[in-house]
Amino acid sequence: GAGVSQSPSNKVTEKGKDVELRCDPISGHTALYWYRQRLGQGLEFLIYFQGNSAPDKSGLPSDRFSAERTGESVSTLTIQRTQQEDSAVYLCASSFAGRGETQYFGPGTRLLVL
Amino acid sequence: KQEVTQIPAALSVPEGENLVLNCSFTDSAIYNLQWFRQDPGKGLTSLLLIQSSQREQTSGRLNASLDKSSGRSTLYIAASQPGDSATYLCAVRGDSNYQLIWGAGTKLIIKP
């Protein structure tokens, strides 16, 4: 596709349920990032994938959060036993390899935990 | 620990005015700084990226400056238009890693 896509665009779930968010990066981009943005706040880094290297999971807020990526393609972010404080917009970005490269963002998934 | 602050949090100006958005950061050891635009439901769009060795970058009506030693960047928007209404975010990347540290953004409204 032409850009980064994410699905679903919106997700409403009940507290305690598991949710899975999907990100399709731009073809050829080896780096993929997940961020969380709470209402009125900046982005919080969650996890970074670079090619086949071990991901940097240092931003994941708890062990309820996990993410996977197969090669240089789709990534899924899973939140288990959701809590109300997990409500946020989850943004995915991809870029070519290298720290200096611009990140291209998807439209985000708006998650609401009731 | 790097902290990024954006002032003001919100700004409303009449169409046609020139304006400046501010971004400050606490640790001057940065690799680069980026300005993004965020539109509701559309994700973020990168506007300008300034490498640590650069002083400014320009794109159309936008000009971003960087003063690394003082920990400041400004985004200058010339001849503002209603279509410029959005939230503007700045983010810095540190020298030692690839993580972006983000400001909370400035919500800009341009009144016709």
PDB file of C-alpha atoms in Angstrom:
ATOM      1  CA  GLY A   1       0.000   0.000   0.000  1.00  0.00           C
ATOM      2  CA  ALA A   2       0.933   3.631  -0.229  1.00  0.00           C
ATOM      3  CA  GLY A   3       1.166   4.213   3.499  1.00  0.00           C
ATOM      4  CA  VAL A   4       1.055   2.589   6.898  1.00  0.00           C
ATOM      5  CA  SER A   5      -2.304   1.057   7.662  1.00  0.00           C
ATOM      6  CA  GLN A   6      -3.744   0.014  10.997  1.00  0.00           C
ATOM      7  CA  SER A   7      -6.775  -1.970  11.993  1.00  0.00           C
ATOM      8  CA  PRO A   8      -9.207  -1.697  13.528  1.00  0.00           C
ATOM      9  CA  SER A   9      -9.575   2.063  13.468  1.00  0.00           C
ATOM     10  CA  ASN A  10     -11.668   1.940  16.619  1.00  0.00           C
ATOM     11  CA  LYS A  11     -12.056  -0.726  19.270  1.00  0.00           C
ATOM     12  CA  VAL A  12     -14.353  -0.746  22.273  1.00  0.00           C
ATOM     13  CA  THR A  13     -13.835  -3.552  24.733  1.00  0.00           C
ATOM     14  CA  GLU A  14     -14.755  -4.530  28.237  1.00  0.00           C
ATOM     15  CA  LYS A  15     -12.271  -4.474  31.058  1.00  0.00           C
ATOM     16  CA  GLY A  16     -10.493  -7.806  31.332  1.00  0.00           C
ATOM     17  CA  LYS A  17     -10.793  -8.759  27.672  1.00  0.00           C
ATOM     18  CA  ASP A  18      -7.819  -9.242  25.363  1.00  0.00           C
ATOM     19  CA  VAL A  19      -7.395  -7.078  22.259  1.00  0.00           C
ATOM     20  CA  GLU A  20      -5.178  -7.381  19.200  1.00  0.00           C
ATOM     21  CA  LEU A  21      -4.149  -4.414  17.083  1.00  0.00           C
ATOM     22  CA  ARG A  22      -2.644  -4.748  13.640  1.00  0.00           C
ATOM     23  CA  CYS A  23      -0.147  -2.660  11.703  1.00  0.00           C
ATOM     24  CA  ASP A  24       0.839  -3.000   8.042  1.00  0.00           C
ATOM     25  CA  PRO A  25       4.016  -1.002   7.400  1.00  0.00           C
ATOM     26  CA  ILE A  26       5.140   0.536   4.146  1.00  0.00           C
ATOM     27  CA  SER A  27       6.662  -2.111   1.926  1.00  0.00           C
ATOM     28  CA  GLY A  28      10.436  -2.133   2.207  1.00  0.00           C
ATOM     29  CA  HIS A  29      10.562  -0.425   5.592  1.00  0.00           C
ATOM     30  CA  THR A  30      12.644  -2.523   7.940  1.00  0.00           C
ATOM     31  CA  ALA A  31      11.932  -0.528  11.103  1.00  0.00           C
ATOM     32  CA  LEU A  32       8.555  -0.552  12.838  1.00  0.00           C
ATOM     33  CA  TYR A  33       7.497   1.298  15.976  1.00  0.00           C
ATOM     34  CA  TRP A  34       4.465   1.175  18.245  1.00  0.00           C
ATOM     35  CA  TYR A  35       3.446   4.195  20.304  1.00  0.00           C
ATOM     36  CA  ARG A  36       0.633   5.008  22.696  1.00  0.00           C
ATOM     37  CA  GLN A  37      -0.975   8.425  22.921  1.00  0.00           C
ATOM     38  CA  ARG A  38      -3.261   9.254  25.780  1.00  0.00           C
ATOM     39  CA  LEU A  39      -5.723  12.093  25.425  1.00  0.00           C
ATOM     40  CA  GLY A  40      -3.986  15.462  25.360  1.00  0.00           C
ATOM     41  CA  GLN A  41      -0.538  13.975  25.752  1.00  0.00           C
ATOM     42  CA  GLY A  42       2.482  13.273  23.603  1.00  0.00           C
ATOM     43  CA  LEU A  43       3.396   9.857  22.277  1.00  0.00           C
ATOM     44  CA  GLU A  44       4.889   7.164  24.489  1.00  0.00           C
ATOM     45  CA  PHE A  45       7.271   4.709  22.885  1.00  0.00           C
ATOM     46  CA  LEU A  46       6.217   1.076  23.347  1.00  0.00           C
ATOM     47  CA  ILE A  47       8.308  -1.208  21.163  1.00  0.00           C
ATOM     48  CA  TYR A  48      10.693  -1.128  18.188  1.00  0.00           C
ATOM     49  CA  PHE A  49      11.390  -3.783  15.556  1.00  0.00           C
ATOM     50  CA  GLN A  50      14.365  -3.599  13.212  1.00  0.00           C
ATOM     51  CA  GLY A  51      14.635  -6.309  10.607  1.00  0.00           C
ATOM     52  CA  ASN A  52      15.315  -9.669  12.157  1.00  0.00           C
ATOM     53  CA  SER A  53      17.004  -8.250  15.238  1.00  0.00           C
ATOM     54  CA  ALA A  54      15.559  -8.785  18.695  1.00  0.00           C
ATOM     55  CA  PRO A  55      12.931  -6.090  19.344  1.00  0.00           C
ATOM     56  CA  ASP A  56      13.410  -3.354  21.896  1.00  0.00           C
ATOM     57  CA  LYS A  57      10.546  -3.883  24.320  1.00  0.00           C
ATOM     58  CA  SER A  58      11.738  -1.342  26.867  1.00  0.00           C
ATOM     59  CA  GLY A  59       8.684   0.874  26.460  1.00  0.00           C
ATOM     60  CA  LEU A  60       6.034  -1.745  27.144  1.00  0.00           C
ATOM     61  CA  PRO A  61       4.243  -0.625  30.326  1.00  0.00           C
ATOM     62  CA  SER A  62       3.494  -4.076  31.727  1.00  0.00           C
ATOM     63  CA  ASP A  63       3.644  -7.778  30.918  1.00  0.00           C
ATOM     64  CA  ARG A  64       0.068  -7.545  29.687  1.00  0.00           C
ATOM     65  CA  PHE A  65       1.463  -5.909  26.563  1.00  0.00           C
ATOM     66  CA  SER A  66       3.238  -7.868  23.855  1.00  0.00           C
ATOM     67  CA  ALA A  67       3.979  -7.433  20.172  1.00  0.00           C
ATOM     68  CA  GLU A  68       5.123  -9.587  17.317  1.00  0.00           C
ATOM     69  CA  ARG A  69       6.398  -8.970  13.842  1.00  0.00           C
ATOM     70  CA  THR A  70       7.124 -11.532  11.192  1.00  0.00           C
ATOM     71  CA  GLY A  71      10.173 -10.525   9.217  1.00  0.00           C
ATOM     72  CA  GLU A  72       9.644  -7.069   7.759  1.00  0.00           C
ATOM     73  CA  SER A  73       5.892  -7.295   7.395  1.00  0.00           C
ATOM     74  CA  VAL A  74       2.797  -7.074   9.562  1.00  0.00           C
ATOM     75  CA  SER A  75       2.999  -6.461  13.290  1.00  0.00           C
ATOM     76  CA  THR A  76       0.421  -7.148  15.962  1.00  0.00           C
ATOM     77  CA  LEU A  77       0.223  -5.515  19.378  1.00  0.00           C
ATOM     78  CA  THR A  78      -1.673  -7.565  21.948  1.00  0.00           C
ATOM     79  CA  ILE A  79      -3.019  -6.265  25.224  1.00  0.00           C
ATOM     80  CA  GLN A  80      -4.192  -8.926  27.635  1.00  0.00           C
ATOM     81  CA  ARG A  81      -6.690  -8.401  30.445  1.00  0.00           C
ATOM     82  CA  THR A  82      -7.314  -4.797  29.379  1.00  0.00           C
ATOM     83  CA  GLN A  83      -7.665  -2.086  32.002  1.00  0.00           C
ATOM     84  CA  GLN A  84      -9.379   1.278  31.723  1.00  0.00           C
ATOM     85  CA  GLU A  85      -6.012   3.035  31.778  1.00  0.00           C
ATOM     86  CA  ASP A  86      -5.151   1.233  28.533  1.00  0.00           C
ATOM     87  CA  SER A  87      -7.641   3.489  26.748  1.00  0.00           C
ATOM     88  CA  ALA A  88      -5.634   5.512  24.237  1.00  0.00           C
ATOM     89  CA  VAL A  89      -4.763   5.816  20.574  1.00  0.00           C
ATOM     90  CA  TYR A  90      -2.185   3.249  19.537  1.00  0.00           C
ATOM     91  CA  LEU A  91      -0.015   4.458  16.677  1.00  0.00           C
ATOM     92  CA  CYS A  92       2.269   2.451  14.453  1.00  0.00           C
ATOM     93  CA  ALA A  93       5.089   3.907  12.372  1.00  0.00           C
ATOM     94  CA  SER A  94       7.606   2.498   9.946  1.00  0.00           C
ATOM     95  CA  SER A  95      10.808   3.753   8.392  1.00  0.00           C
ATOM     96  CA  PHE A  96      13.764   2.664   6.368  1.00  0.00           C
ATOM     97  CA  ALA A  97      16.630   1.413   8.467  1.00  0.00           C
ATOM     98  CA  GLY A  98      18.678   4.008  10.268  1.00  0.00           C
ATOM     99  CA  ARG A  99      18.145   6.392  13.131  1.00  0.00           C
ATOM    100  CA  GLY A 100      18.023   9.435  10.938  1.00  0.00           C
ATOM    101  CA  GLU A 101      15.129   8.289   8.796  1.00  0.00           C
ATOM    102  CA  THR A 102      11.711   9.878   8.943  1.00  0.00           C
ATOM    103  CA  GLN A 103       8.995   7.772  10.489  1.00  0.00           C
ATOM    104  CA  TYR A 104       5.732   7.391   8.599  1.00  0.00           C
ATOM    105  CA  PHE A 105       2.686   6.954  10.779  1.00  0.00           C
ATOM    106  CA  GLY A 106      -0.534   5.062  10.391  1.00  0.00           C
ATOM    107  CA  PRO A 107      -3.890   6.601  11.363  1.00  0.00           C
ATOM    108  CA  GLY A 108      -3.911   4.796  14.694  1.00  0.00           C
ATOM    109  CA  THR A 109      -6.315   2.550  16.545  1.00  0.00           C
ATOM    110  CA  ARG A 110      -8.491   4.274  19.112  1.00  0.00           C
ATOM    111  CA  LEU A 111      -9.001   1.867  22.003  1.00  0.00           C
ATOM    112  CA  LEU A 112     -11.665   2.405  24.633  1.00  0.00           C
ATOM    113  CA  VAL A 113     -11.825   0.058  27.601  1.00  0.00           C
ATOM    114  CA  LEU A 114     -15.104   0.240  29.479  1.00  0.00           C
TER     115      LEU A 114
ATOM    116  CA  LYS B   1      16.206  11.805  31.181  1.00  0.00           C
ATOM    117  CA  GLN B   2      15.148  13.782  28.131  1.00  0.00           C
ATOM    118  CA  GLU B   3      12.017  15.887  28.497  1.00  0.00           C
ATOM    119  CA  VAL B   4      10.335  17.804  25.698  1.00  0.00           C
ATOM    120  CA  THR B   5       8.028  20.738  26.340  1.00  0.00           C
ATOM    121  CA  GLN B   6       5.873  22.626  23.886  1.00  0.00           C
ATOM    122  CA  ILE B   7       4.492  26.072  24.514  1.00  0.00           C
ATOM    123  CA  PRO B   8       1.790  27.180  24.098  1.00  0.00           C
ATOM    124  CA  ALA B   9      -0.516  24.200  24.502  1.00  0.00           C
ATOM    125  CA  ALA B  10      -3.065  25.911  22.280  1.00  0.00           C
ATOM    126  CA  LEU B  11      -3.055  28.882  19.956  1.00  0.00           C
ATOM    127  CA  SER B  12      -5.791  30.589  17.968  1.00  0.00           C
ATOM    128  CA  VAL B  13      -4.936  33.262  15.405  1.00  0.00           C
ATOM    129  CA  PRO B  14      -6.641  34.941  12.434  1.00  0.00           C
ATOM    130  CA  GLU B  15      -5.884  33.743   8.957  1.00  0.00           C
ATOM    131  CA  GLY B  16      -2.887  35.367   7.311  1.00  0.00           C
ATOM    132  CA  GLU B  17      -0.790  35.891  10.423  1.00  0.00           C
ATOM    133  CA  ASN B  18       2.737  34.618  10.801  1.00  0.00           C
ATOM    134  CA  LEU B  19       3.233  32.530  13.922  1.00  0.00           C
ATOM    135  CA  VAL B  20       5.848  30.673  15.923  1.00  0.00           C
ATOM    136  CA  LEU B  21       5.504  27.428  17.836  1.00  0.00           C
ATOM    137  CA  ASN B  22       8.082  26.566  20.466  1.00  0.00           C
ATOM    138  CA  CYS B  23       9.699  23.324  21.519  1.00  0.00           C
ATOM    139  CA  SER B  24      12.299  22.941  24.264  1.00  0.00           C
ATOM    140  CA  PHE B  25      14.274  19.913  25.389  1.00  0.00           C
ATOM    141  CA  THR B  26      16.365  19.307  28.474  1.00  0.00           C
ATOM    142  CA  ASP B  27      19.234  17.197  27.089  1.00  0.00           C
ATOM    143  CA  SER B  28      21.180  18.785  24.245  1.00  0.00           C
ATOM    144  CA  ALA B  29      22.721  15.450  23.192  1.00  0.00           C
ATOM    145  CA  ILE B  30      20.258  14.883  20.392  1.00  0.00           C
ATOM    146  CA  TYR B  31      20.641  13.161  17.029  1.00  0.00           C
ATOM    147  CA  ASN B  32      17.825  15.019  15.334  1.00  0.00           C
ATOM    148  CA  LEU B  33      14.561  16.829  15.946  1.00  0.00           C
ATOM    149  CA  GLN B  34      11.363  16.459  13.990  1.00  0.00           C
ATOM    150  CA  TRP B  35       8.188  18.470  13.696  1.00  0.00           C
ATOM    151  CA  PHE B  36       4.985  16.582  12.975  1.00  0.00           C
ATOM    152  CA  ARG B  37       1.443  17.572  12.249  1.00  0.00           C
ATOM    153  CA  GLN B  38      -1.434  15.565  13.696  1.00  0.00           C
ATOM    154  CA  ASP B  39      -4.912  15.719  12.201  1.00  0.00           C
ATOM    155  CA  PRO B  40      -7.794  13.915  13.927  1.00  0.00           C
ATOM    156  CA  GLY B  41      -8.270  10.420  12.545  1.00  0.00           C
ATOM    157  CA  LYS B  42      -5.364  10.779  10.118  1.00  0.00           C
ATOM    158  CA  GLY B  43      -2.289   9.965  12.149  1.00  0.00           C
ATOM    159  CA  LEU B  44       0.864  12.032  12.078  1.00  0.00           C
ATOM    160  CA  THR B  45       2.637  13.615   9.139  1.00  0.00           C
ATOM    161  CA  SER B  46       6.297  14.515   9.291  1.00  0.00           C
ATOM    162  CA  LEU B  47       6.827  18.171   8.373  1.00  0.00           C
ATOM    163  CA  LEU B  48      10.508  18.844   8.895  1.00  0.00           C
ATOM    164  CA  LEU B  49      13.491  16.921  10.220  1.00  0.00           C
ATOM    165  CA  ILE B  50      16.560  18.798  11.441  1.00  0.00           C
ATOM    166  CA  GLN B  51      19.770  16.899  12.028  1.00  0.00           C
ATOM    167  CA  SER B  52      21.795  17.939  15.068  1.00  0.00           C
ATOM    168  CA  SER B  53      24.422  19.534  12.821  1.00  0.00           C
ATOM    169  CA  GLN B  54      21.855  21.740  11.088  1.00  0.00           C
ATOM    170  CA  ARG B  55      20.435  25.097  12.130  1.00  0.00           C
ATOM    171  CA  GLU B  56      17.224  25.124  10.148  1.00  0.00           C
ATOM    172  CA  GLN B  57      15.077  23.445   7.547  1.00  0.00           C
ATOM    173  CA  THR B  58      12.487  24.966   5.254  1.00  0.00           C
ATOM    174  CA  SER B  59       9.534  23.520   3.413  1.00  0.00           C
ATOM    175  CA  GLY B  60       7.150  25.918   1.689  1.00  0.00           C
ATOM    176  CA  ARG B  61       5.663  28.226   4.287  1.00  0.00           C
ATOM    177  CA  LEU B  62       7.275  26.309   7.142  1.00  0.00           C
ATOM    178  CA  ASN B  63      10.664  26.989   8.656  1.00  0.00           C
ATOM    179  CA  ALA B  64      12.066  25.088  11.607  1.00  0.00           C
ATOM    180  CA  SER B  65      15.129  26.220  13.511  1.00  0.00           C
ATOM    181  CA  LEU B  66      17.285  24.350  15.985  1.00  0.00           C
ATOM    182  CA  ASP B  67      19.523  25.733  18.715  1.00  0.00           C
ATOM    183  CA  LYS B  68      20.917  22.587  20.239  1.00  0.00           C
ATOM    184  CA  SER B  69      23.030  24.292  22.892  1.00  0.00           C
ATOM    185  CA  SER B  70      20.048  26.100  24.377  1.00  0.00           C
ATOM    186  CA  GLY B  71      17.699  23.158  23.892  1.00  0.00           C
ATOM    187  CA  ARG B  72      15.228  24.961  21.681  1.00  0.00           C
ATOM    188  CA  SER B  73      13.486  24.629  18.363  1.00  0.00           C
ATOM    189  CA  THR B  74      10.913  26.835  16.735  1.00  0.00           C
ATOM    190  CA  LEU B  75       8.470  26.159  13.944  1.00  0.00           C
ATOM    191  CA  TYR B  76       7.625  29.281  11.976  1.00  0.00           C
ATOM    192  CA  ILE B  77       4.474  29.257   9.853  1.00  0.00           C
ATOM    193  CA  ALA B  78       4.136  32.102   7.371  1.00  0.00           C
ATOM    194  CA  ALA B  79       0.836  33.464   6.096  1.00  0.00           C
ATOM    195  CA  SER B  80      -1.261  31.000   8.056  1.00  0.00           C
ATOM    196  CA  GLN B  81      -4.309  29.395   6.454  1.00  0.00           C
ATOM    197  CA  PRO B  82      -7.339  27.593   7.941  1.00  0.00           C
ATOM    198  CA  GLY B  83      -5.919  24.340   6.533  1.00  0.00           C
ATOM    199  CA  ASP B  84      -2.970  24.731   8.872  1.00  0.00           C
ATOM    200  CA  SER B  85      -5.277  24.024  11.814  1.00  0.00           C
ATOM    201  CA  ALA B  86      -3.966  20.891  13.514  1.00  0.00           C
ATOM    202  CA  THR B  87      -1.906  19.780  16.472  1.00  0.00           C
ATOM    203  CA  TYR B  88       1.830  20.258  15.974  1.00  0.00           C
ATOM    204  CA  LEU B  89       4.190  17.900  17.772  1.00  0.00           C
ATOM    205  CA  CYS B  90       7.924  18.014  18.126  1.00  0.00           C
ATOM    206  CA  ALA B  91      10.037  14.963  18.883  1.00  0.00           C
ATOM    207  CA  VAL B  92      13.737  14.536  19.586  1.00  0.00           C
ATOM    208  CA  ARG B  93      15.900  11.511  19.013  1.00  0.00           C
ATOM    209  CA  GLY B  94      18.821  11.051  21.388  1.00  0.00           C
ATOM    210  CA  ASP B  95      22.417  10.441  20.427  1.00  0.00           C
ATOM    211  CA  SER B  96      22.534   7.039  22.051  1.00  0.00           C
ATOM    212  CA  ASN B  97      19.336   5.402  20.857  1.00  0.00           C
ATOM    213  CA  TYR B  98      16.601   5.508  18.273  1.00  0.00           C
ATOM    214  CA  GLN B  99      13.676   6.376  20.516  1.00  0.00           C
ATOM    215  CA  LEU B 100      11.759   9.541  19.874  1.00  0.00           C
ATOM    216  CA  ILE B 101      10.831  11.607  22.920  1.00  0.00           C
ATOM    217  CA  TRP B 102       7.721  13.650  22.268  1.00  0.00           C
ATOM    218  CA  GLY B 103       6.250  16.920  23.396  1.00  0.00           C
ATOM    219  CA  ALA B 104       2.542  17.091  24.220  1.00  0.00           C
ATOM    220  CA  GLY B 105       1.855  19.290  21.208  1.00  0.00           C
ATOM    221  CA  THR B 106       0.440  22.694  20.369  1.00  0.00           C
ATOM    222  CA  LYS B 107      -3.135  22.744  19.129  1.00  0.00           C
ATOM    223  CA  LEU B 108      -3.339  25.426  16.454  1.00  0.00           C
ATOM    224  CA  ILE B 109      -6.572  26.956  15.206  1.00  0.00           C
ATOM    225  CA  ILE B 110      -6.513  29.362  12.282  1.00  0.00           C
ATOM    226  CA  LYS B 111      -9.694  31.423  12.111  1.00  0.00           C
ATOM    227  CA  PRO B 112     -10.975  32.366   8.636  1.00  0.00           C
TER     228      PRO B 112
END
